[in-house]
PDB file of C-alpha atoms in Angstrom:
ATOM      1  CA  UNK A   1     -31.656  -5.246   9.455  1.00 61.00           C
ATOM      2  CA  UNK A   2     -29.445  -4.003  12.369  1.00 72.00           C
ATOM      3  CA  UNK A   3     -26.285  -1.487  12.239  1.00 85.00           C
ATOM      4  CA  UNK A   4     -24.554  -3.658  15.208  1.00 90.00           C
ATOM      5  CA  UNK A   5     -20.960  -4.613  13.530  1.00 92.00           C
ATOM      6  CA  UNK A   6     -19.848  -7.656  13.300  1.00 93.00           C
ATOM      7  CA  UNK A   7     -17.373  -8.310  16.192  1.00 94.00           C
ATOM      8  CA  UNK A   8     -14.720  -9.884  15.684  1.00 95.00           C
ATOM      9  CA  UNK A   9     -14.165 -13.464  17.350  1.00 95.00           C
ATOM     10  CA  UNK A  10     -11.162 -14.662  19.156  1.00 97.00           C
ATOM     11  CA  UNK A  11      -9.025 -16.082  16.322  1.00 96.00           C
ATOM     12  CA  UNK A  12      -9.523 -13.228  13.868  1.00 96.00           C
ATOM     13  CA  UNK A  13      -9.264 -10.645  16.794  1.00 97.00           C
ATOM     14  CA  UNK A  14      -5.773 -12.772  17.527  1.00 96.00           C
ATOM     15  CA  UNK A  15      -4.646 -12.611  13.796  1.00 95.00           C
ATOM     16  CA  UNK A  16      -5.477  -8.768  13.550  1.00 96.00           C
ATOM     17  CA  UNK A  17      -3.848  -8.203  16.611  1.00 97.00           C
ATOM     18  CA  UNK A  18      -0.713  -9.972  15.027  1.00 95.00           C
ATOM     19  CA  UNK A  19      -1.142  -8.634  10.891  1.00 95.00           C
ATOM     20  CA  UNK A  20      -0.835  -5.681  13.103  1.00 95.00           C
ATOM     21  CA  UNK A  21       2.344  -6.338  14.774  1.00 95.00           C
ATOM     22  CA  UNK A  22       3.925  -7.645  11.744  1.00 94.00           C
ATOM     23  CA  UNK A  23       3.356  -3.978  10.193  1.00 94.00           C
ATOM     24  CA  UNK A  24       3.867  -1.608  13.193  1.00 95.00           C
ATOM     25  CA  UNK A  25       7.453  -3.038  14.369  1.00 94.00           C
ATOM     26  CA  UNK A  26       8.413  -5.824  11.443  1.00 93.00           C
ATOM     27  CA  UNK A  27       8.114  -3.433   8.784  1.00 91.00           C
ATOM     28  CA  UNK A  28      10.105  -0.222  10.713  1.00 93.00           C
ATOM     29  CA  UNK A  29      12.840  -3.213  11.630  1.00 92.00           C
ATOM     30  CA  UNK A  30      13.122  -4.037   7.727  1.00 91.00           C
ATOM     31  CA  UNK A  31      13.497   0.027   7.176  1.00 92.00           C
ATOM     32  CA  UNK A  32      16.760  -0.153   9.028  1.00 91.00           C
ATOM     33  CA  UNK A  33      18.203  -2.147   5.953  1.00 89.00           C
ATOM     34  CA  UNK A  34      17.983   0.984   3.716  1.00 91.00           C
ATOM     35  CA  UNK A  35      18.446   3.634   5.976  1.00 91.00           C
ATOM     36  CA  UNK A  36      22.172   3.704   6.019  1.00 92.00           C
ATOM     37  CA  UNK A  37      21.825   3.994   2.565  1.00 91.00           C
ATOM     38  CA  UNK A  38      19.444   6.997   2.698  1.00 90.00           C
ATOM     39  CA  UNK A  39      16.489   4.997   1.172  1.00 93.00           C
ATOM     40  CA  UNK A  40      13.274   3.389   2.483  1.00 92.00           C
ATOM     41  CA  UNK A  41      11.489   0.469   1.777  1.00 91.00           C
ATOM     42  CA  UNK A  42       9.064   1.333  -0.887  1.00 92.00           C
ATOM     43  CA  UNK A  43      12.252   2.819  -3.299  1.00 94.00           C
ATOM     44  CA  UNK A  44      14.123  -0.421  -2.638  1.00 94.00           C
ATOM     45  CA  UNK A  45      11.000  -1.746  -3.789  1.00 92.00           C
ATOM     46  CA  UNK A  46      10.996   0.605  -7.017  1.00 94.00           C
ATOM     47  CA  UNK A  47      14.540  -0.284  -7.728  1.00 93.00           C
ATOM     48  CA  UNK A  48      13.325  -4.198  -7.705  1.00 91.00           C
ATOM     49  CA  UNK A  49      10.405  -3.567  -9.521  1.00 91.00           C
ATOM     50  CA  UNK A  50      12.299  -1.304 -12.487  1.00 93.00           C
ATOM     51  CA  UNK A  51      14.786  -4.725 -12.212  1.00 90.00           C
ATOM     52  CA  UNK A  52      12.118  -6.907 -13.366  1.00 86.00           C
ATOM     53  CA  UNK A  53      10.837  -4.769 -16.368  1.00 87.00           C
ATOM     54  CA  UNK A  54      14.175  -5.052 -18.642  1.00 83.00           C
ATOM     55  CA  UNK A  55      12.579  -3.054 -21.045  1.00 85.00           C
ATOM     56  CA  UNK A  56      11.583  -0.096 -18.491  1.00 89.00           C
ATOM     57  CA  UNK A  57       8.547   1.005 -17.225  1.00 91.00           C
ATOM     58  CA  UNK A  58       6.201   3.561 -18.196  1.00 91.00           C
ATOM     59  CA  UNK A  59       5.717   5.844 -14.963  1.00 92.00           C
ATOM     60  CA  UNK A  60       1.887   5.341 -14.966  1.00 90.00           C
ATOM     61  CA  UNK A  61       2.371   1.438 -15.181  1.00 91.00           C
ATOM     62  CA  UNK A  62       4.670   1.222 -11.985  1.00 93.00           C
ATOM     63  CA  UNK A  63       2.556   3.668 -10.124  1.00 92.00           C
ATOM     64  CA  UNK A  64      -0.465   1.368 -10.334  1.00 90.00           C
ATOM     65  CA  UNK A  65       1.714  -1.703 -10.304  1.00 88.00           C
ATOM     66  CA  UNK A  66       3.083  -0.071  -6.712  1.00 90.00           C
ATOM     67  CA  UNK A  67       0.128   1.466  -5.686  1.00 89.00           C
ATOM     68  CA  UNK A  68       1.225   5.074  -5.570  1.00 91.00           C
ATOM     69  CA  UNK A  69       0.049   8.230  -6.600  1.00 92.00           C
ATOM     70  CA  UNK A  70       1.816   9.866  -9.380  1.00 89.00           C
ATOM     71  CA  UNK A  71       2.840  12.738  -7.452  1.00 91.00           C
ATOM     72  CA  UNK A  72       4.263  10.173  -4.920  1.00 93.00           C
ATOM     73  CA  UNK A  73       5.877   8.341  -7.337  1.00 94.00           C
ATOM     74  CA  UNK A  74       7.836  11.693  -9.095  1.00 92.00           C
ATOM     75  CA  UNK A  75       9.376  12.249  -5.647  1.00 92.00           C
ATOM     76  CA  UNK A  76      10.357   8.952  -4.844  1.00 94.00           C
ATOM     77  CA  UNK A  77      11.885   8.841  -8.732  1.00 94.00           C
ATOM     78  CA  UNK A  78      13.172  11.961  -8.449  1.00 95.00           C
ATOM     79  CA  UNK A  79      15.351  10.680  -5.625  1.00 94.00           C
ATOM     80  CA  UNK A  80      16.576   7.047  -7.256  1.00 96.00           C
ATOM     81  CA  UNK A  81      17.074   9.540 -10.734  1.00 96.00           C
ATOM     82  CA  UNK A  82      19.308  11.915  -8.094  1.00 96.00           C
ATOM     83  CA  UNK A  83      21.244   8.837  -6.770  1.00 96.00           C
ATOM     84  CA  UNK A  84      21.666   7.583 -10.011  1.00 96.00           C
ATOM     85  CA  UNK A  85      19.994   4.647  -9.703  1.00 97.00           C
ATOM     86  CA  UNK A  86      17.235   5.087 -12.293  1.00 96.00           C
ATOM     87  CA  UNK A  87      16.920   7.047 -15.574  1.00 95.00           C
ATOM     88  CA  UNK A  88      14.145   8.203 -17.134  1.00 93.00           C
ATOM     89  CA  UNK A  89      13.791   8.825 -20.951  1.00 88.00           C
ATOM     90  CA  UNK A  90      10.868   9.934 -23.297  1.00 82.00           C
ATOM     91  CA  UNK A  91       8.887   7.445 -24.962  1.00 72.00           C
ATOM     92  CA  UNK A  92       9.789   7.121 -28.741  1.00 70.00           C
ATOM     93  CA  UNK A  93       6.314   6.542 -29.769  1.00 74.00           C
ATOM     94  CA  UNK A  94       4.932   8.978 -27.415  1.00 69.00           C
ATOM     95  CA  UNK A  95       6.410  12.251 -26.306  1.00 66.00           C
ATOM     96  CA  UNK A  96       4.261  12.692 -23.192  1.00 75.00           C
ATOM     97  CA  UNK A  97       5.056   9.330 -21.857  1.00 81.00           C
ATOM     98  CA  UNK A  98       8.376   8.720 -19.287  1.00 88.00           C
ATOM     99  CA  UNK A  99       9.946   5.421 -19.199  1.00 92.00           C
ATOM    100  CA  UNK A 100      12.314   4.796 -15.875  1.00 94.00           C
ATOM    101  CA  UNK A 101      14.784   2.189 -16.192  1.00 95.00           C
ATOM    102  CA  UNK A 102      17.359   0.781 -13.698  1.00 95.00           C
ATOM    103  CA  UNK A 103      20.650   1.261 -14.215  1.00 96.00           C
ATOM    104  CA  UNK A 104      23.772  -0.295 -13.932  1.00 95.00           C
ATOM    105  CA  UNK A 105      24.069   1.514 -10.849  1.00 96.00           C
ATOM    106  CA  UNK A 106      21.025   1.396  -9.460  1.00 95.00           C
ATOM    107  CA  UNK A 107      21.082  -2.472  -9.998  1.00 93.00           C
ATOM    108  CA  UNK A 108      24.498  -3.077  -8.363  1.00 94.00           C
ATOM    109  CA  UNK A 109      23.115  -1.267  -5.444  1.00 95.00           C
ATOM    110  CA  UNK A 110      20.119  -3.700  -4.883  1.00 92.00           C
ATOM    111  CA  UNK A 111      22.223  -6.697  -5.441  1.00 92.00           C
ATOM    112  CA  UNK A 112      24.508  -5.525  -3.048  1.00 93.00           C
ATOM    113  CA  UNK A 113      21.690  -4.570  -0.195  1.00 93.00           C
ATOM    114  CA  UNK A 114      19.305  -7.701  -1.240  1.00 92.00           C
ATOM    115  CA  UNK A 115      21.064 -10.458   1.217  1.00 95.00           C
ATOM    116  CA  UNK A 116      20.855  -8.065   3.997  1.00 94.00           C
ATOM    117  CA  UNK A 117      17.547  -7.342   3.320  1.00 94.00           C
ATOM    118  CA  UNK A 118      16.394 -11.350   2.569  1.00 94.00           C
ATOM    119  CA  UNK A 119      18.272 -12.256   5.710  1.00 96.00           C
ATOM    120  CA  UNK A 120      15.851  -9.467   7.630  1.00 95.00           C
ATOM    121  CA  UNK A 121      13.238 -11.336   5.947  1.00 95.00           C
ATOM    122  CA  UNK A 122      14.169 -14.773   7.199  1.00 97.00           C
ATOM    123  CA  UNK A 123      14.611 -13.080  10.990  1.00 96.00           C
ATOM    124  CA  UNK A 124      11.387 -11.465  11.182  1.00 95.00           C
ATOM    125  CA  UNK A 125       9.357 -13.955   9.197  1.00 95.00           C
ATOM    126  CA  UNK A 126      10.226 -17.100   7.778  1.00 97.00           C
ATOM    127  CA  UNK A 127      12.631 -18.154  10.909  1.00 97.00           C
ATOM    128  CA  UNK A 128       9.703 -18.207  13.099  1.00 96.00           C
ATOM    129  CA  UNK A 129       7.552 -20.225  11.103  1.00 97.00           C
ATOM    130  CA  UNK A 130       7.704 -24.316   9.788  1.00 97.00           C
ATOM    131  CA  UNK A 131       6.766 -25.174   6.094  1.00 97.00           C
ATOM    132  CA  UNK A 132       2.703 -25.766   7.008  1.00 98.00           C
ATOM    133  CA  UNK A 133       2.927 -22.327   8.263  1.00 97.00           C
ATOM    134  CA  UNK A 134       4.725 -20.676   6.125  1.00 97.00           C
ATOM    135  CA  UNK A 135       2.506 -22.174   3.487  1.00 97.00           C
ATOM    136  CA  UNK A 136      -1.025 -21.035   5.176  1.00 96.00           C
ATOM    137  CA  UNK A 137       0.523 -17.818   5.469  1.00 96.00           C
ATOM    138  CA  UNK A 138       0.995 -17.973   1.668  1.00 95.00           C
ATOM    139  CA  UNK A 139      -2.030 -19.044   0.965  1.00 95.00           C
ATOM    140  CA  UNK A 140      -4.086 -16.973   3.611  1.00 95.00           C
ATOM    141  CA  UNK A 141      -1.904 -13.521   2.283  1.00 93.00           C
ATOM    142  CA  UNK A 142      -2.595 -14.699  -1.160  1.00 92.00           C
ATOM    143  CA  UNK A 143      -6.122 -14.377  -0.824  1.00 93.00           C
ATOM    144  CA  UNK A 144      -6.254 -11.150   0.496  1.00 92.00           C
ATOM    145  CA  UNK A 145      -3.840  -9.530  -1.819  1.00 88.00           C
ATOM    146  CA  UNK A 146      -5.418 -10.731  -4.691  1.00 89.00           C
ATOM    147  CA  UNK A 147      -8.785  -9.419  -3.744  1.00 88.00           C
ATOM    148  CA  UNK A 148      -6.812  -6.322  -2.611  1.00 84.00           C
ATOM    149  CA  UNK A 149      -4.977  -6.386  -6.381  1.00 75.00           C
ATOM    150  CA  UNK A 150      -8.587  -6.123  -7.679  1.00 68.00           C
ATOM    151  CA  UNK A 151      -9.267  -2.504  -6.216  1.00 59.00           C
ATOM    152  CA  UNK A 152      -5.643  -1.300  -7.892  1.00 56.00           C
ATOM    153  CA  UNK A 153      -5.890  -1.636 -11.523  1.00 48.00           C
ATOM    154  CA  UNK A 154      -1.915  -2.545 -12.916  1.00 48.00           C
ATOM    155  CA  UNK A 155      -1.088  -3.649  -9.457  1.00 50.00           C
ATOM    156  CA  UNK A 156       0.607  -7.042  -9.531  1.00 50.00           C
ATOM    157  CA  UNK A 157       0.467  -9.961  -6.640  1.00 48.00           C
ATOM    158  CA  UNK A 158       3.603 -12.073  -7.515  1.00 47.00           C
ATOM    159  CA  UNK A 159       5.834 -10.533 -10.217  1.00 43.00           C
ATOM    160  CA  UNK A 160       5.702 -12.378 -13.125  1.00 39.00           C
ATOM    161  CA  UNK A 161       9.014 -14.418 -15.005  1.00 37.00           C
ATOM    162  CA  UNK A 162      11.949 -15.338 -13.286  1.00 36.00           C
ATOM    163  CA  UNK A 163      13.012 -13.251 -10.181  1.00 43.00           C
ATOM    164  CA  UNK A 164      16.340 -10.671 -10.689  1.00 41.00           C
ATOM    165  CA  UNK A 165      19.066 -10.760  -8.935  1.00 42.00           C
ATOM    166  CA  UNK A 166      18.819  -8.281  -6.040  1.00 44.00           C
ATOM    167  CA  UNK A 167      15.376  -7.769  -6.313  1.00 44.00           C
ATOM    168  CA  UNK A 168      13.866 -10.885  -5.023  1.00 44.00           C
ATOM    169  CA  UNK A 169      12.212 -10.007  -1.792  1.00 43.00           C
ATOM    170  CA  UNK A 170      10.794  -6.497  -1.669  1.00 45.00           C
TER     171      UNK A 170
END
């Protein structure tokens, strides 16, 4: 058995080198969407997430559905709750359980950022890309978020139901 590491070869060394790029400079040029609006990506993507749970959330279900620790998710809540575009509430059932819902507010705010955001979206990916590609990028993403999804427990791949208005594209 030898320690040597598996090198990578040219094509995966290429696709790195771009899953890279994508993340270092796409992702900052999608922040610039919500940063007029004092927000970042990842409470946009809250605010969509809360859209898509009509009922609510309870805080421990979005933080594994998003990943996030709950003492990253209290500040980032604490911040939509501030805005006033999420509330939280007590559990009926359950005293010790929070439930954060959008609200009207908070919804009217991602329907009004979502086309600027979707048309960011288009520029940096979509636009550069024809169907075949855009559909081996679905399919080659798909596979490694769903194994990824696997090591978060809660965390979904595709949201489930019909997409809301305004929170479409995260």
């Amino acid at each position: 058995m030898t320690d040597e590491p598996r090198w990578l070869d040219d094509t995966e060394r290429s696709a790195w080198l771009s899953l890279l790029a994508v993340v270092l400079v796409g992702f900052p040029e999608l922040e610039r969407t919500f940063r007029p609006h004092g927000l970042v990506h990842v409470e946009f993507g809250l605010l969509a997430a809360l859209s898509n749970a009509c009922e609510g959330l309870r805080l421990s279900e979005l933080a594994a559905q998003m990943n996030m620790s709950p003492s990253r998710l209290s500040h980032r809540m604490r911040k939509l709750v501030d805005l006033g575009y999420v509330e939280l509430t007590g559990d009926a059932c359950d005293g010790r359980v929070s439930i954060a819902q959008v609200t009207a507010a908070g919804r009217a705010f991602a329907e009004r950022v979502a086309p600027a955001h979707l048309a960011d979206v288009r520029r940096l990916i979509f636009d550069n890309l024809d169907p075949a590609q855009t559909a081996a990028l679905a399919d080659a993403l798909g596979a490694i978020a769903e194994k990824l999804g696997e090591s978060c427990p809660g965390s979904a791949v595709a949201p489930k139901g019909p997409p809301v208005p305004g929170a479409r594209a995260m």
